[in-house]
């Protein structure tokens, strides 16, 4: 039995940390004169949960109480970074959509100037 007023710190890892997974969103672009629908895609990360290997750890008759959770630290860091990640991905998707629209528009104008009625 430990003496009164003494503490014993046990540092251990329990299970797996949270992992990011990718969630993809595809948005259709409806362009006039195009026979097939074009898409602009966005992939955003989503934070999953970590899994504990053991519900608790016990040494002799003492059940170890957690002092900190690295899963919470990882999730809070992800939450703080997410607005920048989202802004970057939305900007990328808008630029991609604009470039597709520009390419389509220049083909339509070229077809109109040359007299070709076939729209690409």
PDB file of C-alpha atoms in Angstrom:
ATOM      1  CA  UNK A   1       0.000   0.000   0.000  1.00  0.00           C
ATOM      2  CA  UNK A   2       1.487   3.406  -0.934  1.00  0.00           C
ATOM      3  CA  UNK A   3       2.248   5.894   1.798  1.00  0.00           C
ATOM      4  CA  UNK A   4      -0.240   8.706   2.368  1.00  0.00           C
ATOM      5  CA  UNK A   5       0.279  11.699   0.089  1.00  0.00           C
ATOM      6  CA  UNK A   6       2.267   9.865  -2.576  1.00  0.00           C
ATOM      7  CA  UNK A   7       1.212   9.542  -6.179  1.00  0.00           C
ATOM      8  CA  UNK A   8       2.319   7.181  -8.864  1.00  0.00           C
ATOM      9  CA  UNK A   9       1.966   8.309 -12.484  1.00  0.00           C
ATOM     10  CA  UNK A  10       1.504   5.613 -15.101  1.00  0.00           C
ATOM     11  CA  UNK A  11       1.693   6.759 -18.710  1.00  0.00           C
ATOM     12  CA  UNK A  12       0.239   4.399 -21.285  1.00  0.00           C
ATOM     13  CA  UNK A  13      -1.360   4.355 -24.712  1.00  0.00           C
ATOM     14  CA  UNK A  14      -4.706   2.695 -25.064  1.00  0.00           C
ATOM     15  CA  UNK A  15      -5.984   1.781 -28.522  1.00  0.00           C
ATOM     16  CA  UNK A  16      -5.909   3.740 -31.749  1.00  0.00           C
ATOM     17  CA  UNK A  17      -6.010   7.481 -32.304  1.00  0.00           C
ATOM     18  CA  UNK A  18      -8.727   9.146 -34.390  1.00  0.00           C
ATOM     19  CA  UNK A  19      -8.154   8.931 -38.129  1.00  0.00           C
ATOM     20  CA  UNK A  20      -9.124  11.217 -40.980  1.00  0.00           C
ATOM     21  CA  UNK A  21     -11.215   9.837 -43.785  1.00  0.00           C
ATOM     22  CA  UNK A  22     -12.079  11.501 -47.070  1.00  0.00           C
ATOM     23  CA  UNK A  23     -15.657  12.367 -47.977  1.00  0.00           C
ATOM     24  CA  UNK A  24     -16.193  13.261 -51.635  1.00  0.00           C
ATOM     25  CA  UNK A  25     -18.864  15.610 -52.961  1.00  0.00           C
ATOM     26  CA  UNK A  26     -19.614  15.907 -56.688  1.00  0.00           C
ATOM     27  CA  UNK A  27     -21.568  18.882 -58.009  1.00  0.00           C
ATOM     28  CA  UNK A  28     -22.975  18.806 -61.551  1.00  0.00           C
ATOM     29  CA  UNK A  29     -22.224  21.667 -63.952  1.00  0.00           C
ATOM     30  CA  UNK A  30     -24.983  22.164 -66.468  1.00  0.00           C
ATOM     31  CA  UNK A  31     -23.426  23.780 -69.536  1.00  0.00           C
ATOM     32  CA  UNK A  32     -25.525  24.807 -72.531  1.00  0.00           C
ATOM     33  CA  UNK A  33     -24.868  22.695 -75.607  1.00  0.00           C
ATOM     34  CA  UNK A  34     -23.062  19.917 -73.777  1.00  0.00           C
ATOM     35  CA  UNK A  35     -24.523  16.470 -74.224  1.00  0.00           C
ATOM     36  CA  UNK A  36     -23.051  15.097 -71.034  1.00  0.00           C
ATOM     37  CA  UNK A  37     -23.080  16.569 -67.563  1.00  0.00           C
ATOM     38  CA  UNK A  38     -19.703  17.687 -66.229  1.00  0.00           C
ATOM     39  CA  UNK A  39     -18.901  17.544 -62.549  1.00  0.00           C
ATOM     40  CA  UNK A  40     -16.792  19.481 -60.115  1.00  0.00           C
ATOM     41  CA  UNK A  41     -15.669  17.414 -57.181  1.00  0.00           C
ATOM     42  CA  UNK A  42     -14.610  18.319 -53.677  1.00  0.00           C
ATOM     43  CA  UNK A  43     -12.978  16.033 -51.149  1.00  0.00           C
ATOM     44  CA  UNK A  44     -13.169  17.068 -47.508  1.00  0.00           C
ATOM     45  CA  UNK A  45     -11.646  15.310 -44.520  1.00  0.00           C
ATOM     46  CA  UNK A  46     -13.771  14.020 -41.701  1.00  0.00           C
ATOM     47  CA  UNK A  47     -12.362  13.003 -38.334  1.00  0.00           C
ATOM     48  CA  UNK A  48     -13.338   9.577 -37.097  1.00  0.00           C
ATOM     49  CA  UNK A  49     -13.237   8.338 -33.525  1.00  0.00           C
ATOM     50  CA  UNK A  50     -10.373   6.508 -31.933  1.00  0.00           C
ATOM     51  CA  UNK A  51     -10.959   3.123 -30.396  1.00  0.00           C
ATOM     52  CA  UNK A  52      -9.813   2.110 -26.934  1.00  0.00           C
ATOM     53  CA  UNK A  53      -8.178  -1.287 -26.596  1.00  0.00           C
ATOM     54  CA  UNK A  54      -9.199  -1.609 -22.940  1.00  0.00           C
ATOM     55  CA  UNK A  55     -12.032   0.036 -21.002  1.00  0.00           C
ATOM     56  CA  UNK A  56      -9.607   0.745 -18.127  1.00  0.00           C
ATOM     57  CA  UNK A  57      -6.209  -0.265 -16.762  1.00  0.00           C
ATOM     58  CA  UNK A  58      -5.809  -1.602 -13.255  1.00  0.00           C
ATOM     59  CA  UNK A  59      -2.624  -2.088 -11.237  1.00  0.00           C
ATOM     60  CA  UNK A  60      -3.221  -4.244  -8.196  1.00  0.00           C
ATOM     61  CA  UNK A  61      -6.401  -2.832  -6.659  1.00  0.00           C
ATOM     62  CA  UNK A  62      -5.921   0.656  -8.183  1.00  0.00           C
ATOM     63  CA  UNK A  63      -7.838   1.567 -11.310  1.00  0.00           C
ATOM     64  CA  UNK A  64      -5.884   4.109 -13.365  1.00  0.00           C
ATOM     65  CA  UNK A  65      -7.725   7.365 -14.047  1.00  0.00           C
ATOM     66  CA  UNK A  66      -6.962   9.248 -17.296  1.00  0.00           C
ATOM     67  CA  UNK A  67      -5.381  12.698 -16.950  1.00  0.00           C
ATOM     68  CA  UNK A  68      -5.441  13.646 -20.632  1.00  0.00           C
ATOM     69  CA  UNK A  69      -6.801  12.298 -23.878  1.00  0.00           C
ATOM     70  CA  UNK A  70      -4.684  12.574 -27.027  1.00  0.00           C
ATOM     71  CA  UNK A  71      -7.831  11.848 -29.037  1.00  0.00           C
ATOM     72  CA  UNK A  72      -9.352  15.085 -27.716  1.00  0.00           C
ATOM     73  CA  UNK A  73      -6.153  16.989 -28.562  1.00  0.00           C
ATOM     74  CA  UNK A  74      -6.124  15.615 -32.118  1.00  0.00           C
ATOM     75  CA  UNK A  75      -9.819  16.388 -32.608  1.00  0.00           C
ATOM     76  CA  UNK A  76      -9.471  19.946 -31.301  1.00  0.00           C
ATOM     77  CA  UNK A  77      -6.485  20.587 -33.620  1.00  0.00           C
ATOM     78  CA  UNK A  78      -8.488  19.250 -36.560  1.00  0.00           C
ATOM     79  CA  UNK A  79     -11.439  21.456 -35.600  1.00  0.00           C
ATOM     80  CA  UNK A  80      -9.151  24.513 -35.497  1.00  0.00           C
ATOM     81  CA  UNK A  81      -7.631  23.712 -38.919  1.00  0.00           C
ATOM     82  CA  UNK A  82     -10.906  22.775 -40.654  1.00  0.00           C
ATOM     83  CA  UNK A  83     -11.981  26.312 -41.748  1.00  0.00           C
ATOM     84  CA  UNK A  84      -8.702  26.745 -43.665  1.00  0.00           C
ATOM     85  CA  UNK A  85      -9.021  23.266 -45.188  1.00  0.00           C
ATOM     86  CA  UNK A  86     -12.598  24.021 -46.262  1.00  0.00           C
ATOM     87  CA  UNK A  87     -11.684  27.423 -47.745  1.00  0.00           C
ATOM     88  CA  UNK A  88      -8.798  25.909 -49.707  1.00  0.00           C
ATOM     89  CA  UNK A  89     -10.973  23.096 -51.093  1.00  0.00           C
ATOM     90  CA  UNK A  90     -13.865  25.410 -52.033  1.00  0.00           C
ATOM     91  CA  UNK A  91     -11.407  27.745 -53.798  1.00  0.00           C
ATOM     92  CA  UNK A  92      -9.932  24.805 -55.683  1.00  0.00           C
ATOM     93  CA  UNK A  93     -13.397  23.616 -56.777  1.00  0.00           C
ATOM     94  CA  UNK A  94     -14.444  27.116 -57.907  1.00  0.00           C
ATOM     95  CA  UNK A  95     -11.249  27.521 -59.956  1.00  0.00           C
ATOM     96  CA  UNK A  96     -11.778  24.089 -61.488  1.00  0.00           C
ATOM     97  CA  UNK A  97     -15.397  24.938 -62.363  1.00  0.00           C
ATOM     98  CA  UNK A  98     -14.375  28.312 -63.813  1.00  0.00           C
ATOM     99  CA  UNK A  99     -11.703  26.701 -65.982  1.00  0.00           C
ATOM    100  CA  UNK A 100     -14.209  24.159 -67.311  1.00  0.00           C
ATOM    101  CA  UNK A 101     -16.679  26.962 -68.033  1.00  0.00           C
ATOM    102  CA  UNK A 102     -13.975  29.029 -69.766  1.00  0.00           C
ATOM    103  CA  UNK A 103     -12.907  26.065 -71.900  1.00  0.00           C
ATOM    104  CA  UNK A 104     -16.518  25.337 -72.866  1.00  0.00           C
ATOM    105  CA  UNK A 105     -17.264  29.005 -73.628  1.00  0.00           C
ATOM    106  CA  UNK A 106     -14.216  29.396 -75.882  1.00  0.00           C
ATOM    107  CA  UNK A 107     -15.217  26.245 -77.796  1.00  0.00           C
ATOM    108  CA  UNK A 108     -18.779  27.570 -78.255  1.00  0.00           C
ATOM    109  CA  UNK A 109     -17.505  30.981 -79.430  1.00  0.00           C
ATOM    110  CA  UNK A 110     -15.038  29.312 -81.823  1.00  0.00           C
ATOM    111  CA  UNK A 111     -17.857  27.130 -83.185  1.00  0.00           C
ATOM    112  CA  UNK A 112     -20.079  30.194 -83.654  1.00  0.00           C
ATOM    113  CA  UNK A 113     -17.333  32.153 -85.449  1.00  0.00           C
ATOM    114  CA  UNK A 114     -16.393  29.302 -87.774  1.00  0.00           C
ATOM    115  CA  UNK A 115     -20.031  28.508 -88.530  1.00  0.00           C
ATOM    116  CA  UNK A 116     -19.949  25.023 -87.031  1.00  0.00           C
ATOM    117  CA  UNK A 117     -23.257  24.279 -85.352  1.00  0.00           C
ATOM    118  CA  UNK A 118     -21.841  21.380 -83.367  1.00  0.00           C
ATOM    119  CA  UNK A 119     -21.337  22.465 -79.807  1.00  0.00           C
ATOM    120  CA  UNK A 120     -18.627  20.489 -78.043  1.00  0.00           C
TER     121      UNK A 120
END
